[in-house]
Each structure stands twice: as C-alpha cells, then as structure tokens.
C-alpha cells in the first residue's frame, strides 16, 4: 500500500510538473504564439524606403508647418512682427507639401542604400555609429537637391516677401535666374549634414536598445517615434546657429550697414559681431519643439508606412 501510495504521489508530481511546464511554455514570450506576433528587424529595400519616406514627409510638414513659419519669422532680420507675426502661418504650405514627399523619399532611399552598402544591420551595425552617421550625411546631401529650392520658395512666403509660392518662384527666377533657387545650398548642407550625423546614430542606437529589450523584436512605430524625438531635440539644439545663418541667406537679408549677407561663416561672424552670439540661437525653442514633435510624427509615420508597404504591397506582389 505504501509503495503504491508513493508511486501515485510521484505520478501526481510528474503530472503537476508537466502541467506547469506546459502552462509556462504557453505564457513564455519565446513561445510560438508570441514569436508569430513579434515583428523581426528586416532590411529595408529602396522601394520601401521611398514609399515610407514620402508618406512621413507629407505628414510631418503638413502638421507642423505653423511652427516652422513662426521659427522662420523669429530668425528674420526684419524682426518677428515685421515678418508677419502670428498672421498667415500657413503661407507657403503648398510649396512645402509639394517638396516634402520627394525630399523625404530621396533621403531615405539614399540612407537605406548606404546602410546596406556599409553592411549596417537593422537595429545595430558592425561599424557602430559610424555607419549610421555616414548614411545620414549621404542621405542629406542627396535630399538637399530638392530641399533648397523648396526652402527658398517657402521661406520667402513665410516671411511675407511674397503672397504665394508661385509668385515667390517667379520672382526668384526673374531676379536671380534658376540658380537663385539654390541660394544657400552649401549652408543648408552644412546645417543638415551635422544634424543628420547627430540625429540618426542616436535614433538607431536607441532603437537598438529597444531591440535588445524586446529580445530581437522590432520596436513599435510609436517607440521608434519617441527615439526620433529624443534624437531630434539634441540635434536641433546643436545646429541652431547654422539654421539662423541659412534663413538670413535665403531671405536675402542685409546687415546693419545694408550690405547683403554672403557666405556661411562670414554671415555667422557678422551676426555675432553686430547682434551678439545669443542671436545665433534665435528661434531655438520653436526649432527644438518642431524637431521633437517632428521626430515623433515623422519616425512613427515612417515605421507605420513601412509596415503597411510590407504587409500589403509586398505581400500582394509576391502572391502575383
């Protein structure tokens, strides 16, 4: 009886342990049910990057355009009130929307291609931050081919120099020729390249930490957006002086003697001498706010559009 009772107890323990192991397996994050819902990091193709970048660009530029207008007017040599104040904050929106999709598409197409060539894996690179830094710099240099003409047209409308994007475009071509659309190109590149060299390695590093935390699973779209917001705040603060110089060059502003600003470093030096170093950080608060909100919206929209393309467009084409 004792032997039989001992055997029954052992059998009960085995059954209990098997039940526990089964339930723990079902609840484990490494189980098949959870792994199927886990989105693994994948290489982004150029078509995916072009599509997702275009969608993200339109979203962020449309939603945050008023804040960008206020920042431009704060940086104008005419002064905030003379440049328009809080009136007509949507002036130039048409030019921004038309330019935003190709600009963002060009950037991410070049960015993801460079990452692939440098063997920078999603969520982490063999070369560390250097690969993402180089990718960001290449992406911005390519994107500036579209950024500068759009900014030239848009900012003149924002500052009240013209009433519409079309009249601004005509005036630039008439007075300065087609190359007038690229006024401030080098300054814009000097501003955007350091910005991306700071922002994208931070964004990728923060995402990589989330991948480790999620045990190989890709971050959600809102988590990627939060990483972008943090990276954007740091990059925007550091590069504000370059943004002030770019704005004054594009608006064809003049110094206190009436001489037009010319050259990136010459303009920066003249502003510091005449107005003080603090003026080089004019509009920093709205610029940081813009980039924090912009990073949140832009990178969230980018990841969301990327997943939409993979789930619907790629899946449909593979079926066909």
PDB file of N, CA and C in Angstrom, residues 183-280:
ATOM      1  N   UNK A 183      20.216  79.262 -53.806  1.00  0.00           N
ATOM      2  CA  UNK A 183      20.895  80.178 -52.897  1.00  0.00           C
ATOM      3  C   UNK A 183      20.866  79.590 -51.490  1.00  0.00           C
ATOM      4  N   UNK A 184      22.033  79.518 -50.854  1.00  0.00           N
ATOM      5  CA  UNK A 184      22.118  78.937 -49.518  1.00  0.00           C
ATOM      6  C   UNK A 184      22.271  77.426 -49.520  1.00  0.00           C
ATOM      7  N   UNK A 185      22.610  76.849 -50.699  1.00  0.00           N
ATOM      8  CA  UNK A 185      22.728  75.390 -50.785  1.00  0.00           C
ATOM      9  C   UNK A 185      23.801  74.848 -49.845  1.00  0.00           C
ATOM     10  N   UNK A 186      24.991  75.425 -49.915  1.00  0.00           N
ATOM     11  CA  UNK A 186      26.085  74.931 -49.075  1.00  0.00           C
ATOM     12  C   UNK A 186      25.782  75.115 -47.598  1.00  0.00           C
ATOM     13  N   UNK A 187      25.140  76.262 -47.262  1.00  0.00           N
ATOM     14  CA  UNK A 187      24.770  76.489 -45.864  1.00  0.00           C
ATOM     15  C   UNK A 187      23.764  75.449 -45.394  1.00  0.00           C
ATOM     16  N   UNK A 188      22.805  75.126 -46.273  1.00  0.00           N
ATOM     17  CA  UNK A 188      21.807  74.117 -45.928  1.00  0.00           C
ATOM     18  C   UNK A 188      22.458  72.758 -45.736  1.00  0.00           C
ATOM     19  N   UNK A 189      23.401  72.429 -46.627  1.00  0.00           N
ATOM     20  CA  UNK A 189      24.127  71.155 -46.489  1.00  0.00           C
ATOM     21  C   UNK A 189      24.929  71.143 -45.197  1.00  0.00           C
ATOM     22  N   UNK A 190      25.608  72.279 -44.897  1.00  0.00           N
ATOM     23  CA  UNK A 190      26.387  72.373 -43.660  1.00  0.00           C
ATOM     24  C   UNK A 190      25.504  72.253 -42.420  1.00  0.00           C
ATOM     25  N   UNK A 191      24.233  72.677 -42.547  1.00  0.00           N
ATOM     26  CA  UNK A 191      23.311  72.562 -41.416  1.00  0.00           C
ATOM     27  C   UNK A 191      22.731  71.157 -41.322  1.00  0.00           C
ATOM     28  N   UNK A 192      22.274  70.625 -42.458  1.00  0.00           N
ATOM     29  CA  UNK A 192      21.574  69.347 -42.449  1.00  0.00           C
ATOM     30  C   UNK A 192      22.496  68.160 -42.211  1.00  0.00           C
ATOM     31  N   UNK A 193      23.710  68.216 -42.773  1.00  0.00           N
ATOM     32  CA  UNK A 193      24.637  67.093 -42.612  1.00  0.00           C
ATOM     33  C   UNK A 193      25.033  66.892 -41.142  1.00  0.00           C
ATOM     34  N   UNK A 194      25.451  67.956 -40.419  1.00  0.00           N
ATOM     35  CA  UNK A 194      25.717  67.752 -38.982  1.00  0.00           C
ATOM     36  C   UNK A 194      24.475  67.318 -38.211  1.00  0.00           C
ATOM     37  N   UNK A 195      23.321  67.856 -38.604  1.00  0.00           N
ATOM     38  CA  UNK A 195      22.066  67.471 -37.934  1.00  0.00           C
ATOM     39  C   UNK A 195      21.821  65.970 -38.065  1.00  0.00           C
ATOM     40  N   UNK A 196      21.927  65.463 -39.291  1.00  0.00           N
ATOM     41  CA  UNK A 196      21.703  64.035 -39.506  1.00  0.00           C
ATOM     42  C   UNK A 196      22.808  63.184 -38.908  1.00  0.00           C
ATOM     43  N   UNK A 197      24.037  63.720 -38.919  1.00  0.00           N
ATOM     44  CA  UNK A 197      25.162  62.990 -38.329  1.00  0.00           C
ATOM     45  C   UNK A 197      24.988  62.817 -36.825  1.00  0.00           C
ATOM     46  N   UNK A 198      24.198  63.708 -36.217  1.00  0.00           N
ATOM     47  CA  UNK A 198      23.895  63.603 -34.783  1.00  0.00           C
ATOM     48  C   UNK A 198      22.629  62.793 -34.558  1.00  0.00           C
ATOM     49  N   UNK A 199      21.577  63.128 -35.333  1.00  0.00           N
ATOM     50  CA  UNK A 199      20.264  62.541 -35.078  1.00  0.00           C
ATOM     51  C   UNK A 199      20.183  61.052 -35.362  1.00  0.00           C
ATOM     52  N   UNK A 200      20.642  60.619 -36.542  1.00  0.00           N
ATOM     53  CA  UNK A 200      20.389  59.235 -36.953  1.00  0.00           C
ATOM     54  C   UNK A 200      21.190  58.186 -36.182  1.00  0.00           C
ATOM     55  N   UNK A 201      22.456  58.427 -35.828  1.00  0.00           N
ATOM     56  CA  UNK A 201      23.121  57.459 -34.949  1.00  0.00           C
ATOM     57  C   UNK A 201      22.434  57.319 -33.592  1.00  0.00           C
ATOM     58  N   UNK A 202      21.932  58.455 -33.045  1.00  0.00           N
ATOM     59  CA  UNK A 202      21.213  58.392 -31.767  1.00  0.00           C
ATOM     60  C   UNK A 202      19.916  57.615 -31.937  1.00  0.00           C
ATOM     61  N   UNK A 203      19.173  57.906 -33.016  1.00  0.00           N
ATOM     62  CA  UNK A 203      17.922  57.204 -33.285  1.00  0.00           C
ATOM     63  C   UNK A 203      18.144  55.702 -33.431  1.00  0.00           C
ATOM     64  N   UNK A 204      19.158  55.324 -34.205  1.00  0.00           N
ATOM     65  CA  UNK A 204      19.445  53.904 -34.412  1.00  0.00           C
ATOM     66  C   UNK A 204      19.921  53.237 -33.119  1.00  0.00           C
ATOM     67  N   UNK A 205      20.719  53.965 -32.324  1.00  0.00           N
ATOM     68  CA  UNK A 205      21.225  53.397 -31.062  1.00  0.00           C
ATOM     69  C   UNK A 205      20.089  53.158 -30.074  1.00  0.00           C
ATOM     70  N   UNK A 206      19.165  54.118 -29.982  1.00  0.00           N
ATOM     71  CA  UNK A 206      18.020  53.955 -29.083  1.00  0.00           C
ATOM     72  C   UNK A 206      17.125  52.813 -29.546  1.00  0.00           C
ATOM     73  N   UNK A 207      16.917  52.700 -30.856  1.00  0.00           N
ATOM     74  CA  UNK A 207      16.133  51.582 -31.386  1.00  0.00           C
ATOM     75  C   UNK A 207      16.814  50.251 -31.099  1.00  0.00           C
ATOM     76  N   UNK A 208      18.140  50.229 -31.204  1.00  0.00           N
ATOM     77  CA  UNK A 208      18.899  49.003 -30.941  1.00  0.00           C
ATOM     78  C   UNK A 208      18.725  48.551 -29.497  1.00  0.00           C
ATOM     79  N   UNK A 209      18.699  49.513 -28.565  1.00  0.00           N
ATOM     80  CA  UNK A 209      18.467  49.173 -27.166  1.00  0.00           C
ATOM     81  C   UNK A 209      17.077  48.562 -26.961  1.00  0.00           C
ATOM     82  N   UNK A 210      16.094  49.062 -27.708  1.00  0.00           N
ATOM     83  CA  UNK A 210      14.741  48.507 -27.621  1.00  0.00           C
ATOM     84  C   UNK A 210      14.686  47.102 -28.216  1.00  0.00           C
ATOM     85  N   UNK A 211      15.460  46.861 -29.270  1.00  0.00           N
ATOM     86  CA  UNK A 211      15.526  45.519 -29.856  1.00  0.00           C
ATOM     87  C   UNK A 211      16.089  44.525 -28.849  1.00  0.00           C
ATOM     88  N   UNK A 212      17.127  44.949 -28.128  1.00  0.00           N
ATOM     89  CA  UNK A 212      17.709  44.096 -27.078  1.00  0.00           C
ATOM     90  C   UNK A 212      16.685  43.853 -25.972  1.00  0.00           C
ATOM     91  N   UNK A 213      15.996  44.923 -25.579  1.00  0.00           N
ATOM     92  CA  UNK A 213      14.986  44.812 -24.517  1.00  0.00           C
ATOM     93  C   UNK A 213      13.845  43.880 -24.926  1.00  0.00           C
ATOM     94  N   UNK A 214      13.449  43.952 -26.207  1.00  0.00           N
ATOM     95  CA  UNK A 214      12.347  43.127 -26.709  1.00  0.00           C
ATOM     96  C   UNK A 214      12.816  41.767 -27.226  1.00  0.00           C
ATOM     97  N   UNK A 215      14.078  41.410 -26.954  1.00  0.00           N
ATOM     98  CA  UNK A 215      14.639  40.109 -27.317  1.00  0.00           C
ATOM     99  C   UNK A 215      14.560  39.842 -28.821  1.00  0.00           C
ATOM    100  N   UNK A 216      15.016  40.824 -29.604  1.00  0.00           N
ATOM    101  CA  UNK A 216      15.097  40.642 -31.044  1.00  0.00           C
ATOM    102  C   UNK A 216      13.922  41.169 -31.830  1.00  0.00           C
ATOM    103  N   UNK A 217      12.866  41.583 -31.141  1.00  0.00           N
ATOM    104  CA  UNK A 217      11.686  42.105 -31.822  1.00  0.00           C
ATOM    105  C   UNK A 217      11.876  43.577 -32.162  1.00  0.00           C
ATOM    106  N   UNK A 218      11.325  43.986 -33.292  1.00  0.00           N
ATOM    107  CA  UNK A 218      11.438  45.380 -33.728  1.00  0.00           C
ATOM    108  C   UNK A 218      10.596  46.279 -32.830  1.00  0.00           C
ATOM    109  N   UNK A 219      11.041  47.525 -32.583  1.00  0.00           N
ATOM    110  CA  UNK A 219      10.236  48.463 -31.798  1.00  0.00           C
ATOM    111  C   UNK A 219       8.944  48.798 -32.530  1.00  0.00           C
ATOM    112  N   UNK A 220       7.928  49.181 -31.779  1.00  0.00           N
ATOM    113  CA  UNK A 220       6.676  49.607 -32.394  1.00  0.00           C
ATOM    114  C   UNK A 220       6.880  50.969 -33.048  1.00  0.00           C
ATOM    115  N   UNK A 221       5.902  51.404 -33.823  1.00  0.00           N
ATOM    116  CA  UNK A 221       6.029  52.675 -34.530  1.00  0.00           C
ATOM    117  C   UNK A 221       6.132  53.851 -33.567  1.00  0.00           C
ATOM    118  N   UNK A 222       5.361  53.813 -32.472  1.00  0.00           N
ATOM    119  CA  UNK A 222       5.412  54.933 -31.515  1.00  0.00           C
ATOM    120  C   UNK A 222       6.711  54.921 -30.718  1.00  0.00           C
ATOM    121  N   UNK A 223       7.276  53.737 -30.480  1.00  0.00           N
ATOM    122  CA  UNK A 223       8.573  53.669 -29.806  1.00  0.00           C
ATOM    123  C   UNK A 223       9.676  54.238 -30.695  1.00  0.00           C
ATOM    124  N   UNK A 224       9.614  53.928 -31.981  1.00  0.00           N
ATOM    125  CA  UNK A 224      10.568  54.500 -32.925  1.00  0.00           C
ATOM    126  C   UNK A 224      10.413  56.016 -32.991  1.00  0.00           C
ATOM    127  N   UNK A 225       9.159  56.490 -32.898  1.00  0.00           N
ATOM    128  CA  UNK A 225       8.902  57.927 -32.883  1.00  0.00           C
ATOM    129  C   UNK A 225       9.495  58.613 -31.667  1.00  0.00           C
ATOM    130  N   UNK A 226       9.391  57.984 -30.512  1.00  0.00           N
ATOM    131  CA  UNK A 226       9.972  58.548 -29.291  1.00  0.00           C
ATOM    132  C   UNK A 226      11.494  58.614 -29.394  1.00  0.00           C
ATOM    133  N   UNK A 227      12.094  57.598 -29.984  1.00  0.00           N
ATOM    134  CA  UNK A 227      13.550  57.615 -30.204  1.00  0.00           C
ATOM    135  C   UNK A 227      13.935  58.766 -31.125  1.00  0.00           C
ATOM    136  N   UNK A 228      13.131  58.981 -32.161  1.00  0.00           N
ATOM    137  CA  UNK A 228      13.380  60.071 -33.084  1.00  0.00           C
ATOM    138  C   UNK A 228      13.208  61.435 -32.451  1.00  0.00           C
ATOM    139  N   UNK A 229      12.233  61.547 -31.537  1.00  0.00           N
ATOM    140  CA  UNK A 229      12.003  62.818 -30.843  1.00  0.00           C
ATOM    141  C   UNK A 229      13.187  63.185 -29.956  1.00  0.00           C
ATOM    142  N   UNK A 230      13.708  62.214 -29.230  1.00  0.00           N
ATOM    143  CA  UNK A 230      14.868  62.459 -28.364  1.00  0.00           C
ATOM    144  C   UNK A 230      16.097  62.832 -29.187  1.00  0.00           C
ATOM    145  N   UNK A 231      16.309  62.119 -30.285  1.00  0.00           N
ATOM    146  CA  UNK A 231      17.459  62.406 -31.148  1.00  0.00           C
ATOM    147  C   UNK A 231      17.318  63.778 -31.808  1.00  0.00           C
ATOM    148  N   UNK A 232      16.101  64.123 -32.217  1.00  0.00           N
ATOM    149  CA  UNK A 232      15.854  65.411 -32.857  1.00  0.00           C
ATOM    150  C   UNK A 232      16.086  66.585 -31.935  1.00  0.00           C
ATOM    151  N   UNK A 233      15.736  66.449 -30.664  1.00  0.00           N
ATOM    152  CA  UNK A 233      15.933  67.533 -29.692  1.00  0.00           C
ATOM    153  C   UNK A 233      17.414  67.870 -29.539  1.00  0.00           C
ATOM    154  N   UNK A 234      18.244  66.844 -29.455  1.00  0.00           N
ATOM    155  CA  UNK A 234      19.689  67.053 -29.298  1.00  0.00           C
ATOM    156  C   UNK A 234      20.282  67.679 -30.558  1.00  0.00           C
ATOM    157  N   UNK A 235      19.937  67.133 -31.705  1.00  0.00           N
ATOM    158  CA  UNK A 235      20.492  67.627 -32.967  1.00  0.00           C
ATOM    159  C   UNK A 235      20.044  69.057 -33.264  1.00  0.00           C
ATOM    160  N   UNK A 236      18.780  69.380 -32.970  1.00  0.00           N
ATOM    161  CA  UNK A 236      18.253  70.721 -33.249  1.00  0.00           C
ATOM    162  C   UNK A 236      18.943  71.784 -32.404  1.00  0.00           C
ATOM    163  N   UNK A 237      19.211  71.466 -31.152  1.00  0.00           N
ATOM    164  CA  UNK A 237      19.875  72.427 -30.262  1.00  0.00           C
ATOM    165  C   UNK A 237      21.271  72.762 -30.755  1.00  0.00           C
ATOM    166  N   UNK A 238      22.011  71.748 -31.148  1.00  0.00           N
ATOM    167  CA  UNK A 238      23.406  71.942 -31.562  1.00  0.00           C
ATOM    168  C   UNK A 238      23.514  72.718 -32.872  1.00  0.00           C
ATOM    169  N   UNK A 239      22.581  72.514 -33.788  1.00  0.00           N
ATOM    170  CA  UNK A 239      22.694  73.086 -35.135  1.00  0.00           C
ATOM    171  C   UNK A 239      21.868  74.359 -35.343  1.00  0.00           C
ATOM    172  N   UNK A 240      21.313  74.946 -34.291  1.00  0.00           N
ATOM    173  CA  UNK A 240      20.514  76.170 -34.437  1.00  0.00           C
ATOM    174  C   UNK A 240      21.291  77.327 -35.069  1.00  0.00           C
ATOM    175  N   UNK A 241      22.545  77.620 -34.688  1.00  0.00           N
ATOM    176  CA  UNK A 241      23.270  78.723 -35.346  1.00  0.00           C
ATOM    177  C   UNK A 241      23.356  78.578 -36.868  1.00  0.00           C
ATOM    178  N   UNK A 242      23.557  77.378 -37.360  1.00  0.00           N
ATOM    179  CA  UNK A 242      23.595  77.148 -38.798  1.00  0.00           C
ATOM    180  C   UNK A 242      22.233  77.396 -39.433  1.00  0.00           C
ATOM    181  N   UNK A 243      21.173  77.094 -38.687  1.00  0.00           N
ATOM    182  CA  UNK A 243      19.824  77.336 -39.190  1.00  0.00           C
ATOM    183  C   UNK A 243      19.540  78.828 -39.301  1.00  0.00           C
ATOM    184  N   UNK A 244      20.011  79.618 -38.337  1.00  0.00           N
ATOM    185  CA  UNK A 244      19.842  81.081 -38.373  1.00  0.00           C
ATOM    186  C   UNK A 244      20.565  81.657 -39.589  1.00  0.00           C
ATOM    187  N   UNK A 245      21.784  81.223 -39.832  1.00  0.00           N
ATOM    188  CA  UNK A 245      22.565  81.699 -40.971  1.00  0.00           C
ATOM    189  C   UNK A 245      21.871  81.337 -42.278  1.00  0.00           C
ATOM    190  N   UNK A 246      21.385  80.104 -42.379  1.00  0.00           N
ATOM    191  CA  UNK A 246      20.702  79.659 -43.599  1.00  0.00           C
ATOM    192  C   UNK A 246      19.466  80.503 -43.873  1.00  0.00           C
ATOM    193  N   UNK A 247      18.697  80.799 -42.835  1.00  0.00           N
ATOM    194  CA  UNK A 247      17.484  81.598 -43.002  1.00  0.00           C
ATOM    195  C   UNK A 247      17.800  82.994 -43.526  1.00  0.00           C
ATOM    196  N   UNK A 248      18.810  83.639 -42.970  1.00  0.00           N
ATOM    197  CA  UNK A 248      19.152  85.008 -43.397  1.00  0.00           C
ATOM    198  C   UNK A 248      19.702  85.038 -44.819  1.00  0.00           C
ATOM    199  N   UNK A 249      20.442  84.012 -45.191  1.00  0.00           N
ATOM    200  CA  UNK A 249      20.950  83.944 -46.563  1.00  0.00           C
ATOM    201  C   UNK A 249      19.805  83.737 -47.557  1.00  0.00           C
ATOM    202  N   UNK A 250      18.865  82.879 -47.222  1.00  0.00           N
ATOM    203  CA  UNK A 250      17.753  82.587 -48.123  1.00  0.00           C
ATOM    204  C   UNK A 250      16.791  83.767 -48.251  1.00  0.00           C
ATOM    205  N   UNK A 251      16.658  84.561 -47.177  1.00  0.00           N
ATOM    206  CA  UNK A 251      15.780  85.721 -47.222  1.00  0.00           C
ATOM    207  C   UNK A 251      16.466  86.944 -47.827  1.00  0.00           C
ATOM    208  N   UNK A 252      17.716  86.763 -48.282  1.00  0.00           N
ATOM    209  CA  UNK A 252      18.497  87.866 -48.866  1.00  0.00           C
ATOM    210  C   UNK A 252      18.568  89.034 -47.890  1.00  0.00           C
ATOM    211  N   UNK A 253      18.740  88.723 -46.605  1.00  0.00           N
ATOM    212  CA  UNK A 253      18.783  89.751 -45.570  1.00  0.00           C
ATOM    213  C   UNK A 253      20.066  90.560 -45.666  1.00  0.00           C
ATOM    214  N   UNK A 254      20.047  91.745 -45.045  1.00  0.00           N
ATOM    215  CA  UNK A 254      21.221  92.623 -45.023  1.00  0.00           C
ATOM    216  C   UNK A 254      21.637  92.911 -43.594  1.00  0.00           C
ATOM    217  N   UNK A 255      22.912  93.280 -43.417  1.00  0.00           N
ATOM    218  CA  UNK A 255      23.393  93.617 -42.082  1.00  0.00           C
ATOM    219  C   UNK A 255      22.985  95.053 -41.740  1.00  0.00           C
ATOM    220  N   UNK A 256      23.493  95.600 -40.654  1.00  0.00           N
ATOM    221  CA  UNK A 256      23.096  96.934 -40.208  1.00  0.00           C
ATOM    222  C   UNK A 256      23.571  98.042 -41.146  1.00  0.00           C
ATOM    223  N   UNK A 257      24.560  97.750 -41.969  1.00  0.00           N
ATOM    224  CA  UNK A 257      25.055  98.733 -42.932  1.00  0.00           C
ATOM    225  C   UNK A 257      24.346  98.611 -44.286  1.00  0.00           C
ATOM    226  N   UNK A 258      23.396  97.679 -44.368  1.00  0.00           N
ATOM    227  CA  UNK A 258      22.669  97.489 -45.620  1.00  0.00           C
ATOM    228  C   UNK A 258      23.348  96.583 -46.605  1.00  0.00           C
ATOM    229  N   UNK A 259      24.415  95.925 -46.194  1.00  0.00           N
ATOM    230  CA  UNK A 259      25.149  95.001 -47.065  1.00  0.00           C
ATOM    231  C   UNK A 259      24.541  93.606 -46.940  1.00  0.00           C
ATOM    232  N   UNK A 260      24.277  92.977 -48.089  1.00  0.00           N
ATOM    233  CA  UNK A 260      23.654  91.651 -48.066  1.00  0.00           C
ATOM    234  C   UNK A 260      24.617  90.610 -47.484  1.00  0.00           C
ATOM    235  N   UNK A 261      24.054  89.733 -46.672  1.00  0.00           N
ATOM    236  CA  UNK A 261      24.852  88.642 -46.108  1.00  0.00           C
ATOM    237  C   UNK A 261      25.318  87.722 -47.237  1.00  0.00           C
ATOM    238  N   UNK A 262      26.535  87.231 -47.126  1.00  0.00           N
ATOM    239  CA  UNK A 262      27.085  86.350 -48.166  1.00  0.00           C
ATOM    240  C   UNK A 262      28.106  85.409 -47.535  1.00  0.00           C
ATOM    241  N   UNK A 263      27.896  84.113 -47.707  1.00  0.00           N
ATOM    242  CA  UNK A 263      28.829  83.125 -47.161  1.00  0.00           C
ATOM    243  C   UNK A 263      28.420  82.675 -45.774  1.00  0.00           C
ATOM    244  N   UNK A 264      28.550  81.387 -45.539  1.00  0.00           N
ATOM    245  CA  UNK A 264      28.094  80.802 -44.266  1.00  0.00           C
ATOM    246  C   UNK A 264      28.856  81.350 -43.065  1.00  0.00           C
ATOM    247  N   UNK A 265      30.153  81.191 -43.076  1.00  0.00           N
ATOM    248  CA  UNK A 265      30.939  81.571 -41.900  1.00  0.00           C
ATOM    249  C   UNK A 265      31.077  83.089 -41.771  1.00  0.00           C
ATOM    250  N   UNK A 266      31.114  83.801 -42.918  1.00  0.00           N
ATOM    251  CA  UNK A 266      31.152  85.262 -42.875  1.00  0.00           C
ATOM    252  C   UNK A 266      29.869  85.817 -42.270  1.00  0.00           C
ATOM    253  N   UNK A 267      28.732  85.212 -42.614  1.00  0.00           N
ATOM    254  CA  UNK A 267      27.441  85.638 -42.069  1.00  0.00           C
ATOM    255  C   UNK A 267      27.369  85.349 -40.575  1.00  0.00           C
ATOM    256  N   UNK A 268      27.825  84.180 -40.180  1.00  0.00           N
ATOM    257  CA  UNK A 268      27.811  83.820 -38.760  1.00  0.00           C
ATOM    258  C   UNK A 268      28.669  84.787 -37.938  1.00  0.00           C
ATOM    259  N   UNK A 269      29.841  85.130 -38.476  1.00  0.00           N
ATOM    260  CA  UNK A 269      30.742  86.050 -37.786  1.00  0.00           C
ATOM    261  C   UNK A 269      30.131  87.447 -37.676  1.00  0.00           C
ATOM    262  N   UNK A 270      29.495  87.916 -38.759  1.00  0.00           N
ATOM    263  CA  UNK A 270      28.904  89.256 -38.776  1.00  0.00           C
ATOM    264  C   UNK A 270      27.722  89.342 -37.808  1.00  0.00           C
ATOM    265  N   UNK A 271      26.890  88.292 -37.746  1.00  0.00           N
ATOM    266  CA  UNK A 271      25.763  88.273 -36.810  1.00  0.00           C
ATOM    267  C   UNK A 271      26.267  88.333 -35.376  1.00  0.00           C
ATOM    268  N   UNK A 272      27.308  87.561 -35.086  1.00  0.00           N
ATOM    269  CA  UNK A 272      27.867  87.536 -33.729  1.00  0.00           C
ATOM    270  C   UNK A 272      28.461  88.891 -33.349  1.00  0.00           C
ATOM    271  N   UNK A 273      29.109  89.569 -34.296  1.00  0.00           N
ATOM    272  CA  UNK A 273      29.725  90.866 -34.017  1.00  0.00           C
ATOM    273  C   UNK A 273      28.692  91.973 -33.841  1.00  0.00           C
ATOM    274  N   UNK A 274      27.688  92.000 -34.704  1.00  0.00           N
ATOM    275  CA  UNK A 274      26.715  93.090 -34.691  1.00  0.00           C
ATOM    276  C   UNK A 274      25.582  92.878 -33.694  1.00  0.00           C
ATOM    277  N   UNK A 275      25.110  91.661 -33.581  1.00  0.00           N
ATOM    278  CA  UNK A 275      23.918  91.390 -32.766  1.00  0.00           C
ATOM    279  C   UNK A 275      24.204  90.570 -31.509  1.00  0.00           C
ATOM    280  N   UNK A 276      25.394  89.983 -31.432  1.00  0.00           N
ATOM    281  CA  UNK A 276      25.721  89.148 -30.281  1.00  0.00           C
ATOM    282  C   UNK A 276      25.536  87.674 -30.580  1.00  0.00           C
ATOM    283  N   UNK A 277      26.259  86.863 -29.844  1.00  0.00           N
ATOM    284  CA  UNK A 277      26.223  85.407 -30.056  1.00  0.00           C
ATOM    285  C   UNK A 277      24.836  84.838 -29.778  1.00  0.00           C
ATOM    286  N   UNK A 278      24.114  85.451 -28.828  1.00  0.00           N
ATOM    287  CA  UNK A 278      22.786  84.937 -28.456  1.00  0.00           C
ATOM    288  C   UNK A 278      21.820  84.932 -29.634  1.00  0.00           C
ATOM    289  N   UNK A 279      22.001  85.868 -30.588  1.00  0.00           N
ATOM    290  CA  UNK A 279      21.111  85.956 -31.746  1.00  0.00           C
ATOM    291  C   UNK A 279      21.264  84.722 -32.646  1.00  0.00           C
ATOM    292  N   UNK A 280      22.432  84.106 -32.608  1.00  0.00           N
ATOM    293  CA  UNK A 280      22.635  82.887 -33.387  1.00  0.00           C
ATOM    294  C   UNK A 280      21.752  81.742 -32.904  1.00  0.00           C
TER     295      UNK A 280
END
